[in-house]
Amino acid sequence: MKNPLALVLILALALATASAAQAAPPRLEKHGSTQQLIVDGKPFLILGGELGNSSASSAEYMRRHWPRLKAMNLNTVLAPVEWDLIEPVEGKFDWTSVDELLRDARAHDLKLVILWFGAWKNSMSTYVPSWMKRDQKRFPRVQVADGSSVEILSAFSASTRDADVRAFGAFMEYLKRVDGDKNTVLMVQVENEIGMLPLARERGAVADRLFAGPVPAELMRGLAARGEKVEPELRERWQKNGRKSSGTWSQVFGEDEWGAEVFTAWHYARFVEALALAGKKRYDIPMYVNAALNRTGRKPGEYPSGGPLPHLLDVWKAGAPSLDFLAPDIYFPNFAQLAARFNRTDNMLFIPEANNATNSQGPANAFYAFGELDSLGFSPFSIESLGDAPNSLSRAYEVLEQLSPIILENRGKGRTAGFRATIGEDGVVIDSPVKKTLGGIEFTVTFIDPWTARDKQTIADHGGMLIWDGGDDFWFAGQGITVTMRGVDEPPMVGIDIAEEGVFDAQGKWVPGRRLNGDQTHQGRHIRLPPGQFQIQKVRLYRYR
Ligand code: DGJ
């Protein structure tokens, strides 16, 4: 460069661009059929864990847990911010709990997803400040059929909504001020597991009047736009009642509790929309809501009704368009089936809560969610109550972290697959093999390890993922899976050219370990990821006849 001034200008511009990328808030960006979470200019995969509900209320309590969470190879902690702690006196905010959370997460090089425990937490309204709890007149509770009330704030009270909007807005504004240039907080969950109990819809003068009125045109338009893609349970209900484009709630969705639940879902969604809108105006980062899933066979009112449940996703999409996605908390054993319902073209999958009581199955679910369903993240609940690392989650996250650049690059491009044994809602494990085609090759995956005694098999824990890296190259990762291959066209036979185990080093460079052959590939017949050790294998295949 001849002109030194030009060089200085170019350098200054490069620095400004780099720091702008650094300072830009976390955002979602289209990537193939899904979205990437962009943090500090780079895509980010959430290897998370959610804290038990009360843990973050005490920095002292958390002190010994932060290093443990880091040692578990988490990159993100999901932690509540409680309304009662931040606004103990109406209009006066105390940010101590938020400051401590940010300070401690940063000190341990961990990101946060904040859970806004506002008007509702697991249906109930126990996290609202005491000035609200004690003023039932201004902040009315849900009325049930006999006129008595439950400890759930009514979704029809403007004073409750406005108070929640103010507090949440103040929090988001504060967050922008203290974290806007640091990006510790990646996303915010608005409320927690909203749902109506013990009825499908609340009673009382306002609720009854609205329920007797027309279904809002926005909802009808939202359903019409989705057409045949409306989730089957709602579509059938709508169809059964004449697929009307207008009418009262009962006329359009039916007289029973399932119809009433649609009304509940719509009004919860509208309430949350007001929060998301106000929050994003202050600090525009991704926001979502989470669902307490319903067990098959239970009716609305017998489970927390009206949340962003699989059968109500279209109602929530129409009612709360400012949310970036709707997310399932998955505690039931049929993880794969439930997670799949949230992976739609208009909804990216993220699992804010997964069962940790079945901890040994968690890794298989994580590999499945990332490989098969393009999940943005995975996060077992009450993470600090897991035993110290190394544990099965920390071992799985270690492998997923190493692979994350390749996972991120291939997300939403139909080049990845996830495998785990199918488990029913009743917990029964089906041990049949699973097939998947990638890169012109059909892979058959079995979860019963050929070299482990049958009675020692824990196939519910076995799982993994496959990534097609283009051409003949594939990455396999996980544990307890054995994979055979066949071409889907000519030539049909597939052999293993090279298979090696290895790790990615801190710079992201592949460091091969053993070259796998002979007994380790059953003399070229299969790729095997043995049970009990999560690993990555780099495999080059070839075709012959
Ligand atoms: C789901 C809730 O979202 C969490 O806050 C917690 O209450 C768990 N259930 C407990 O299992």
Coordinates of C-alpha atoms and ligand atoms in Angstrom, one line a residue:
M1 CA 0.0 0.0 0.0
K2 CA 1.6 3.2 -1.2
N3 CA -0.6 5.7 0.7
P4 CA -0.2 5.4 4.5
L5 CA -3.4 7.4 5.1
A6 CA -5.4 4.9 3.1
L7 CA -3.9 2.1 5.1
V8 CA -4.9 3.9 8.4
L9 CA -8.4 4.4 7.0
I10 CA -8.8 0.8 6.0
L11 CA -7.5 -0.4 9.4
A12 CA -9.9 1.9 11.2
L13 CA -12.8 0.6 9.1
A14 CA -11.8 -3.0 9.7
L15 CA -11.7 -2.3 13.5
A16 CA -15.0 -0.5 13.4
T17 CA -16.6 -3.4 11.5
A18 CA -15.2 -6.0 13.9
S19 CA -16.4 -4.1 17.0
A20 CA -19.8 -3.6 15.4
A21 CA -20.1 -7.4 14.9
Q22 CA -18.9 -7.7 18.5
A23 CA -21.5 -5.3 19.8
A24 CA -24.5 -6.4 17.7
P25 CA -27.0 -8.1 20.0
P26 CA -27.7 -11.8 19.6
R27 CA -30.0 -12.4 16.7
L28 CA -31.5 -15.1 14.5
E29 CA -30.5 -15.3 10.9
K30 CA -31.9 -17.6 8.2
H31 CA -29.7 -20.6 7.4
G32 CA -31.0 -23.2 5.1
S33 CA -34.4 -24.4 6.3
T34 CA -33.6 -23.1 9.9
Q35 CA -32.1 -20.2 11.7
Q36 CA -28.7 -19.6 13.3
L37 CA -28.4 -17.8 16.6
I38 CA -25.6 -15.3 15.8
V39 CA -23.6 -14.2 18.8
D40 CA -20.6 -11.8 18.4
G41 CA -20.9 -12.3 14.6
K42 CA -20.7 -16.1 14.8
P43 CA -23.3 -18.9 14.9
F44 CA -23.8 -20.5 18.3
L45 CA -25.1 -23.9 19.4
I46 CA -26.6 -24.0 22.9
L47 CA -25.2 -26.8 25.1
G48 CA -27.2 -25.8 28.1
G49 CA -28.7 -26.7 31.4
E50 CA -31.5 -25.0 33.3
L51 CA -31.1 -24.1 37.0
G52 CA -33.5 -25.4 39.6
N53 CA -36.1 -22.7 40.3
S54 CA -34.7 -21.2 43.5
S55 CA -31.0 -21.6 42.9
A56 CA -30.3 -18.3 41.2
S57 CA -32.0 -16.3 44.0
S58 CA -28.8 -16.7 46.0
A59 CA -25.4 -15.9 44.6
E60 CA -23.9 -17.6 47.7
Y61 CA -25.8 -20.8 47.0
M62 CA -24.7 -20.7 43.3
R63 CA -21.1 -20.1 44.2
R64 CA -20.0 -23.7 44.3
H65 CA -22.2 -24.7 41.3
W66 CA -20.8 -22.3 38.7
P67 CA -17.5 -24.1 38.3
R68 CA -19.3 -27.5 38.4
L69 CA -21.5 -26.3 35.5
K70 CA -18.5 -25.2 33.5
A71 CA -16.8 -28.5 34.2
M72 CA -19.9 -30.2 32.7
N73 CA -19.0 -28.5 29.4
L74 CA -22.1 -26.4 29.3
N75 CA -21.7 -23.2 27.3
T76 CA -25.1 -21.7 28.5
V77 CA -27.1 -21.7 31.7
L78 CA -30.8 -21.0 31.6
A79 CA -31.6 -19.0 34.8
P80 CA -34.7 -17.2 36.1
V81 CA -35.0 -13.5 36.7
E82 CA -37.8 -13.2 39.3
W83 CA -40.3 -10.3 39.2
D84 CA -40.7 -10.3 43.0
L85 CA -37.0 -9.8 43.4
I86 CA -36.5 -7.0 40.9
E87 CA -39.6 -5.0 41.8
P88 CA -40.1 -5.4 45.5
V89 CA -41.8 -2.0 45.7
E90 CA -44.0 -0.9 42.8
G91 CA -42.0 1.2 40.3
K92 CA -38.7 0.8 42.2
F93 CA -36.3 -1.7 40.7
D94 CA -33.6 -3.6 42.5
W95 CA -31.1 -5.1 40.0
T96 CA -28.9 -6.9 42.5
S97 CA -30.1 -10.4 41.5
V98 CA -29.5 -9.6 37.8
D99 CA -26.1 -8.1 38.4
E100 CA -24.9 -11.1 40.4
L101 CA -26.2 -13.5 37.7
L102 CA -24.4 -11.6 34.9
R103 CA -21.2 -11.2 37.0
D104 CA -21.0 -14.9 37.9
A105 CA -21.9 -16.2 34.5
R106 CA -19.3 -14.0 32.9
A107 CA -16.7 -15.0 35.5
H108 CA -17.1 -18.6 34.4
D109 CA -17.3 -17.8 30.7
L110 CA -20.9 -19.0 30.4
K111 CA -23.7 -17.5 28.4
L112 CA -27.2 -17.1 29.8
V113 CA -30.7 -17.6 28.6
I114 CA -33.0 -15.6 31.0
L115 CA -36.3 -17.0 32.0
W116 CA -38.8 -14.2 32.9
F117 CA -40.7 -15.5 35.9
G118 CA -43.4 -12.9 35.6
A119 CA -47.2 -13.2 35.9
W120 CA -47.1 -16.9 35.4
K121 CA -44.7 -19.7 36.4
N122 CA -46.0 -23.3 35.9
S123 CA -49.6 -21.9 35.5
M124 CA -49.5 -20.2 38.9
S125 CA -48.7 -16.6 39.9
T126 CA -46.3 -17.1 42.8
Y127 CA -43.4 -15.0 41.4
V128 CA -45.3 -11.7 41.3
P129 CA -44.3 -9.1 43.9
S130 CA -46.2 -9.1 47.2
W131 CA -47.8 -5.7 46.4
M132 CA -49.6 -7.6 43.6
K133 CA -50.3 -10.8 45.5
R134 CA -52.0 -8.7 48.2
D135 CA -54.1 -6.5 45.9
Q136 CA -56.6 -8.9 44.5
K137 CA -58.9 -6.1 43.5
R138 CA -56.4 -4.4 41.2
F139 CA -54.9 -7.7 40.1
P140 CA -57.8 -10.2 39.9
R141 CA -57.3 -13.9 40.0
V142 CA -58.8 -16.5 37.8
Q143 CA -62.3 -17.4 38.8
V144 CA -63.5 -21.0 38.6
A145 CA -67.0 -22.3 38.0
D146 CA -68.2 -21.9 41.7
G147 CA -67.0 -18.2 41.8
S148 CA -64.0 -19.0 44.0
S149 CA -60.5 -18.1 42.7
V150 CA -57.2 -19.8 42.3
E151 CA -53.6 -18.5 42.6
I152 CA -53.4 -17.7 38.9
L153 CA -53.7 -14.1 37.7
S154 CA -56.5 -13.4 35.2
A155 CA -55.2 -12.9 31.6
F156 CA -58.0 -10.4 31.2
S157 CA -56.8 -7.8 33.6
A158 CA -55.3 -4.7 31.9
S159 CA -53.7 -3.7 35.2
T160 CA -51.9 -7.1 35.5
R161 CA -50.8 -7.0 31.8
D162 CA -49.6 -3.4 32.1
A163 CA -47.7 -4.1 35.3
D164 CA -46.0 -7.1 33.7
V165 CA -45.2 -5.1 30.6
R166 CA -43.6 -2.4 32.7
A167 CA -41.5 -4.7 34.8
F168 CA -40.4 -6.8 31.8
G169 CA -39.7 -3.7 29.8
A170 CA -37.6 -2.2 32.6
F171 CA -35.7 -5.4 32.8
M172 CA -35.0 -5.5 29.1
E173 CA -33.9 -1.9 29.1
Y174 CA -31.6 -2.6 32.0
L175 CA -30.2 -5.7 30.2
K176 CA -29.4 -3.6 27.2
R177 CA -27.6 -1.1 29.4
V178 CA -25.5 -3.6 31.2
D179 CA -25.1 -6.4 28.7
G180 CA -25.7 -4.8 25.3
D181 CA -21.9 -4.7 24.6
K182 CA -21.2 -8.0 26.2
N183 CA -23.8 -10.5 24.9
T184 CA -23.8 -12.6 28.0
V185 CA -27.6 -13.1 27.6
L186 CA -28.5 -14.8 24.4
M187 CA -32.2 -15.0 24.5
V188 CA -35.2 -14.5 26.9
Q189 CA -38.0 -16.9 27.7
V190 CA -41.2 -14.9 28.4
E191 CA -43.0 -16.3 31.4
N192 CA -42.7 -20.0 32.2
E193 CA -45.0 -22.9 31.3
I194 CA -48.2 -20.8 31.0
G195 CA -51.3 -22.9 31.5
M196 CA -54.8 -22.8 32.9
L197 CA -55.9 -25.0 35.8
P198 CA -58.2 -26.6 36.9
L199 CA -60.5 -25.5 34.0
A200 CA -60.0 -25.2 30.3
R201 CA -60.8 -21.5 30.5
E202 CA -61.3 -19.0 33.3
R203 CA -64.8 -17.8 34.2
G204 CA -66.0 -14.4 35.4
A205 CA -67.8 -11.5 33.7
V206 CA -65.0 -10.4 31.3
A207 CA -64.0 -14.0 30.3
D208 CA -67.6 -15.1 29.8
R209 CA -68.4 -12.0 27.7
L210 CA -65.4 -12.5 25.5
F211 CA -66.0 -16.2 25.2
A212 CA -69.6 -15.5 23.9
G213 CA -68.2 -13.1 21.4
P214 CA -66.6 -13.7 18.0
V215 CA -63.2 -15.4 17.4
P216 CA -60.9 -12.5 16.4
A217 CA -60.3 -12.1 12.7
E218 CA -56.5 -12.3 13.2
L219 CA -56.8 -15.8 14.5
M220 CA -59.1 -16.9 11.7
R221 CA -56.7 -15.3 9.1
G222 CA -53.8 -17.1 10.8
L223 CA -55.5 -20.5 10.5
A224 CA -56.7 -19.9 7.0
A225 CA -53.1 -19.0 5.9
R226 CA -51.8 -22.3 7.4
G227 CA -54.7 -24.2 5.8
E228 CA -53.9 -27.9 5.6
K229 CA -50.7 -27.3 7.7
V230 CA -52.7 -26.4 10.8
E231 CA -51.8 -29.0 13.5
P232 CA -54.0 -32.1 13.0
E233 CA -55.9 -32.0 16.3
L234 CA -57.0 -28.4 15.7
R235 CA -57.6 -28.8 12.0
E236 CA -59.9 -31.8 12.7
R237 CA -61.8 -29.8 15.3
W238 CA -62.2 -26.9 13.0
Q239 CA -63.3 -29.2 10.2
K240 CA -65.8 -31.0 12.4
N241 CA -67.4 -27.7 13.2
G242 CA -67.8 -26.7 9.6
R243 CA -64.4 -25.1 9.0
K244 CA -66.1 -21.7 9.5
S245 CA -64.2 -18.5 8.8
S246 CA -66.0 -16.6 11.6
G247 CA -68.3 -17.2 14.5
T248 CA -68.2 -17.5 18.3
W249 CA -65.5 -19.7 19.9
S250 CA -68.0 -22.5 20.4
Q251 CA -69.3 -22.2 16.9
V252 CA -65.9 -22.4 15.3
F253 CA -64.1 -24.8 17.7
G254 CA -66.9 -26.7 19.4
E255 CA -68.8 -26.6 22.7
D256 CA -66.5 -28.7 24.8
E257 CA -63.3 -28.1 26.8
W258 CA -61.1 -28.5 23.7
G259 CA -62.9 -25.6 22.1
A260 CA -62.6 -23.5 25.3
E261 CA -58.9 -24.2 25.4
V262 CA -58.4 -22.5 22.1
F263 CA -59.9 -19.4 23.6
T264 CA -57.5 -19.7 26.6
A265 CA -54.5 -20.1 24.3
W266 CA -55.4 -17.1 22.2
H267 CA -55.7 -14.8 25.2
Y268 CA -52.4 -16.0 26.8
A269 CA -50.7 -15.5 23.5
R270 CA -52.0 -12.0 23.3
F271 CA -50.8 -11.2 26.8
V272 CA -47.4 -12.5 26.0
E273 CA -47.3 -10.7 22.7
A274 CA -47.7 -7.4 24.6
L275 CA -44.6 -8.3 26.7
A276 CA -42.5 -9.5 23.8
L277 CA -43.3 -6.3 21.8
A278 CA -42.5 -4.0 24.7
G279 CA -39.4 -6.0 25.6
K280 CA -38.0 -6.1 22.1
K281 CA -38.6 -2.3 21.8
R282 CA -36.1 -1.9 24.7
Y283 CA -33.6 -4.6 23.7
D284 CA -34.2 -6.7 20.6
I285 CA -32.9 -10.2 21.2
P286 CA -34.6 -13.5 20.5
M287 CA -37.6 -14.4 22.7
Y288 CA -39.6 -17.6 23.1
V289 CA -42.2 -19.3 25.3
N290 CA -42.1 -22.8 26.7
A291 CA -44.8 -25.5 27.0
A292 CA -45.6 -28.0 29.8
L293 CA -46.6 -30.8 27.5
N294 CA -49.9 -32.7 28.0
R295 CA -50.2 -36.4 28.5
T296 CA -52.3 -38.3 26.0
G297 CA -55.8 -39.0 27.2
R298 CA -56.0 -36.0 29.6
K299 CA -58.5 -33.3 28.8
P300 CA -57.9 -29.5 29.0
G301 CA -58.2 -28.5 32.6
E302 CA -56.7 -31.8 33.7
Y303 CA -53.4 -30.5 32.4
P304 CA -52.2 -26.9 32.3
S305 CA -54.3 -25.7 29.3
G306 CA -53.8 -23.2 26.6
G307 CA -50.0 -23.1 26.6
P308 CA -48.0 -23.4 23.4
L309 CA -48.8 -27.1 23.2
P310 CA -48.4 -29.0 19.9
H311 CA -52.1 -28.9 19.1
L312 CA -52.2 -25.1 19.8
L313 CA -49.0 -24.0 18.0
D314 CA -51.0 -22.3 15.2
V315 CA -53.1 -20.3 17.7
W316 CA -49.9 -19.1 19.4
K317 CA -48.2 -18.3 16.1
A318 CA -51.2 -16.1 15.2
G319 CA -51.5 -14.5 18.6
A320 CA -47.9 -13.8 19.5
P321 CA -46.1 -13.1 16.2
S322 CA -43.3 -11.2 18.0
L323 CA -42.0 -14.4 19.6
D324 CA -39.2 -16.1 17.6
F325 CA -40.3 -19.6 18.4
L326 CA -42.3 -21.8 20.8
A327 CA -40.4 -24.5 22.7
P328 CA -41.2 -27.8 24.4
D329 CA -40.2 -28.8 27.9
I330 CA -39.8 -32.6 27.5
Y331 CA -40.1 -34.8 30.5
F332 CA -42.0 -37.7 28.9
P333 CA -40.0 -40.6 27.6
N334 CA -41.2 -40.2 23.9
F335 CA -38.7 -37.3 23.5
A336 CA -38.2 -37.8 19.7
Q337 CA -41.8 -37.7 18.9
L338 CA -42.6 -34.7 21.0
A339 CA -39.6 -32.7 19.9
A340 CA -40.4 -33.3 16.3
R341 CA -43.7 -31.4 16.6
F342 CA -41.9 -28.2 17.4
N343 CA -39.6 -28.5 14.3
R344 CA -41.7 -26.7 11.7
T345 CA -40.8 -24.5 8.8
D346 CA -42.0 -21.6 10.8
N347 CA -40.7 -22.8 14.2
M348 CA -37.1 -23.7 15.1
L349 CA -36.7 -26.3 17.8
F350 CA -35.0 -25.4 21.1
I351 CA -35.4 -27.6 24.2
P352 CA -35.2 -25.4 27.3
E353 CA -36.0 -28.2 29.7
A354 CA -35.3 -31.9 29.4
N355 CA -35.8 -34.6 32.0
N356 CA -32.7 -35.1 34.1
A357 CA -34.1 -37.9 36.2
T358 CA -33.5 -40.0 33.1
N359 CA -30.1 -38.4 32.9
S360 CA -28.5 -41.4 31.1
Q361 CA -30.9 -40.9 28.2
G362 CA -30.2 -37.2 27.9
P363 CA -27.2 -37.5 25.6
A364 CA -29.1 -39.7 23.2
N365 CA -31.9 -37.1 23.1
A366 CA -29.4 -34.3 22.6
F367 CA -27.7 -36.1 19.6
Y368 CA -31.1 -36.8 18.2
A369 CA -32.3 -33.3 18.6
F370 CA -29.2 -31.7 17.0
G371 CA -28.8 -34.4 14.2
E372 CA -32.4 -35.0 13.2
L373 CA -34.3 -31.9 14.2
D374 CA -31.9 -29.1 13.7
S375 CA -32.3 -28.1 17.4
L376 CA -30.7 -24.8 18.4
G377 CA -30.1 -26.1 21.9
F378 CA -30.6 -28.7 24.5
S379 CA -30.9 -28.2 28.3
P380 CA -31.6 -30.6 31.1
F381 CA -33.5 -29.2 34.0
S382 CA -32.1 -28.7 37.5
I383 CA -28.6 -29.0 36.0
E384 CA -26.8 -28.2 39.2
S385 CA -28.3 -31.3 40.9
L386 CA -26.5 -33.7 38.5
G387 CA -23.5 -35.4 39.9
D388 CA -20.1 -33.8 39.3
A389 CA -18.4 -34.0 35.9
P390 CA -17.3 -36.2 34.3
N391 CA -20.9 -37.6 33.8
S392 CA -22.7 -38.8 30.8
L393 CA -23.9 -35.3 29.9
S394 CA -20.5 -33.7 30.2
R395 CA -19.0 -36.4 28.0
A396 CA -21.6 -35.9 25.4
Y397 CA -21.3 -32.1 25.5
E398 CA -17.5 -32.4 25.1
V399 CA -18.1 -34.3 21.8
L400 CA -20.9 -32.0 20.7
E401 CA -18.8 -28.9 21.4
Q402 CA -16.0 -30.2 19.3
L403 CA -18.4 -31.0 16.5
S404 CA -20.4 -27.8 16.8
P405 CA -18.7 -25.9 13.9
I406 CA -19.6 -28.7 11.6
I407 CA -23.1 -29.1 13.1
L408 CA -23.7 -25.4 12.7
E409 CA -22.5 -25.3 9.2
N410 CA -24.8 -28.1 8.2
R411 CA -27.9 -27.2 10.2
G412 CA -31.0 -26.8 8.1
K413 CA -29.4 -28.2 5.0
G414 CA -30.6 -31.8 5.1
R415 CA -27.1 -33.1 5.6
T416 CA -27.4 -34.4 9.2
A417 CA -29.3 -37.2 10.8
G418 CA -29.9 -38.2 14.4
F419 CA -30.5 -41.6 15.8
R420 CA -31.9 -43.0 19.0
A421 CA -34.0 -46.0 19.9
T422 CA -37.7 -45.2 19.7
I423 CA -39.4 -44.9 23.1
G424 CA -43.2 -44.8 23.6
E425 CA -45.0 -42.4 25.9
D426 CA -45.3 -45.4 28.3
G427 CA -41.5 -45.7 28.4
V428 CA -41.4 -48.9 26.4
V429 CA -38.2 -49.1 24.3
I430 CA -38.6 -50.4 20.7
D431 CA -35.3 -51.9 19.7
S432 CA -35.8 -52.0 15.9
P433 CA -33.2 -50.5 13.6
V434 CA -33.6 -47.1 12.1
K435 CA -32.9 -46.2 8.4
K436 CA -31.8 -42.8 7.0
T437 CA -30.5 -41.8 3.6
L438 CA -27.8 -39.1 3.3
G439 CA -25.4 -38.5 0.4
G440 CA -27.0 -41.3 -1.7
I441 CA -26.3 -43.9 1.0
E442 CA -28.9 -45.6 3.1
F443 CA -27.6 -46.0 6.6
T444 CA -29.2 -48.7 8.9
V445 CA -28.5 -48.0 12.5
T446 CA -29.0 -50.5 15.3
F447 CA -29.0 -49.7 19.0
I448 CA -28.2 -53.2 20.2
D449 CA -24.5 -53.5 20.3
P450 CA -23.2 -56.6 18.6
W451 CA -20.4 -57.2 21.1
T452 CA -22.1 -56.5 24.4
A453 CA -24.2 -59.1 26.2
R454 CA -27.9 -58.6 25.8
D455 CA -28.6 -58.3 29.5
K456 CA -26.0 -55.5 29.7
Q457 CA -27.6 -53.4 27.0
T458 CA -29.0 -50.0 27.9
I459 CA -30.3 -49.2 24.5
A460 CA -32.5 -46.3 25.6
D461 CA -29.2 -44.5 26.3
H462 CA -27.7 -45.3 22.9
G463 CA -27.8 -42.7 20.2
G464 CA -25.8 -40.5 17.9
M465 CA -25.6 -38.4 14.8
L466 CA -24.3 -38.5 11.3
I467 CA -23.2 -35.5 9.2
W468 CA -22.5 -35.7 5.5
D469 CA -19.5 -33.6 4.8
G470 CA -19.9 -33.8 1.0
G471 CA -18.6 -36.5 -1.5
D472 CA -17.7 -39.7 0.3
D473 CA -17.0 -38.1 3.7
F474 CA -19.1 -38.5 6.8
W475 CA -18.8 -37.7 10.5
F476 CA -20.3 -40.2 13.0
A477 CA -20.7 -39.3 16.7
G478 CA -22.4 -40.7 19.7
Q479 CA -22.3 -44.1 21.5
G480 CA -23.9 -47.5 21.4
I481 CA -24.8 -47.4 17.7
T482 CA -23.7 -49.7 14.9
V483 CA -24.2 -48.6 11.3
T484 CA -24.3 -50.5 8.0
M485 CA -24.5 -48.9 4.6
R486 CA -25.9 -49.5 1.2
G487 CA -26.1 -47.3 -1.9
V488 CA -29.5 -46.2 -2.9
D489 CA -28.5 -46.4 -6.6
E490 CA -25.8 -48.1 -8.6
P491 CA -23.3 -49.4 -7.5
P492 CA -25.1 -50.6 -4.4
M493 CA -22.3 -51.9 -2.3
V494 CA -20.6 -49.5 0.1
G495 CA -17.2 -50.2 1.7
I496 CA -15.2 -48.3 4.2
D497 CA -12.2 -46.6 2.6
I498 CA -10.9 -45.0 5.8
A499 CA -12.3 -44.8 9.3
E500 CA -10.5 -43.1 12.2
E501 CA -11.4 -42.0 15.6
G502 CA -10.1 -38.7 16.9
V503 CA -10.8 -35.4 18.5
F504 CA -10.8 -31.7 17.5
D505 CA -8.2 -29.8 19.3
A506 CA -8.7 -26.3 20.9
Q507 CA -8.0 -24.7 17.5
G508 CA -10.6 -26.9 15.8
K509 CA -8.1 -29.0 14.0
W510 CA -8.9 -32.7 13.6
V511 CA -6.4 -34.9 15.5
P512 CA -6.7 -38.5 14.4
G513 CA -6.4 -41.3 17.0
R514 CA -6.6 -45.0 16.0
R515 CA -7.2 -46.0 12.4
L516 CA -10.2 -48.2 12.8
N517 CA -10.2 -51.5 10.8
G518 CA -10.3 -55.2 11.4
D519 CA -12.4 -56.2 14.4
Q520 CA -13.3 -52.5 15.0
T521 CA -15.2 -52.3 11.7
H522 CA -16.1 -56.0 11.7
Q523 CA -13.7 -56.4 8.8
G524 CA -15.2 -53.5 6.9
R525 CA -18.9 -54.5 7.5
H526 CA -19.9 -51.7 9.8
I527 CA -19.1 -48.5 11.7
R528 CA -19.5 -49.0 15.4
L529 CA -19.5 -46.4 18.1
P530 CA -19.2 -48.7 21.2
P531 CA -21.5 -48.1 24.2
G532 CA -20.2 -46.3 27.2
Q533 CA -17.9 -43.8 25.4
F534 CA -19.0 -40.8 23.4
Q535 CA -16.7 -40.4 20.4
I536 CA -16.3 -39.0 16.9
Q537 CA -15.3 -41.0 13.9
K538 CA -14.2 -39.5 10.5
V539 CA -15.2 -41.9 7.8
R540 CA -14.6 -42.1 4.0
L541 CA -16.8 -44.5 2.2
Y542 CA -16.5 -45.9 -1.3
R543 CA -18.9 -47.8 -3.6
Y544 CA -18.4 -51.1 -5.5
R545 CA -20.4 -53.7 -7.2
Ligands
DGJ1 C1 -41.2 -27.5 34.6 C2 -41.0 -26.1 35.0 O1 -40.9 -25.2 33.9 C3 -39.8 -25.9 35.9 O2 -39.7 -24.5 36.3 C4 -39.9 -26.8 37.1 O3 -40.9 -26.5 37.9 C5 -40.0 -28.2 36.6 N1 -41.1 -28.4 35.8 C6 -40.0 -29.2 37.7 O4 -40.0 -30.5 37.2

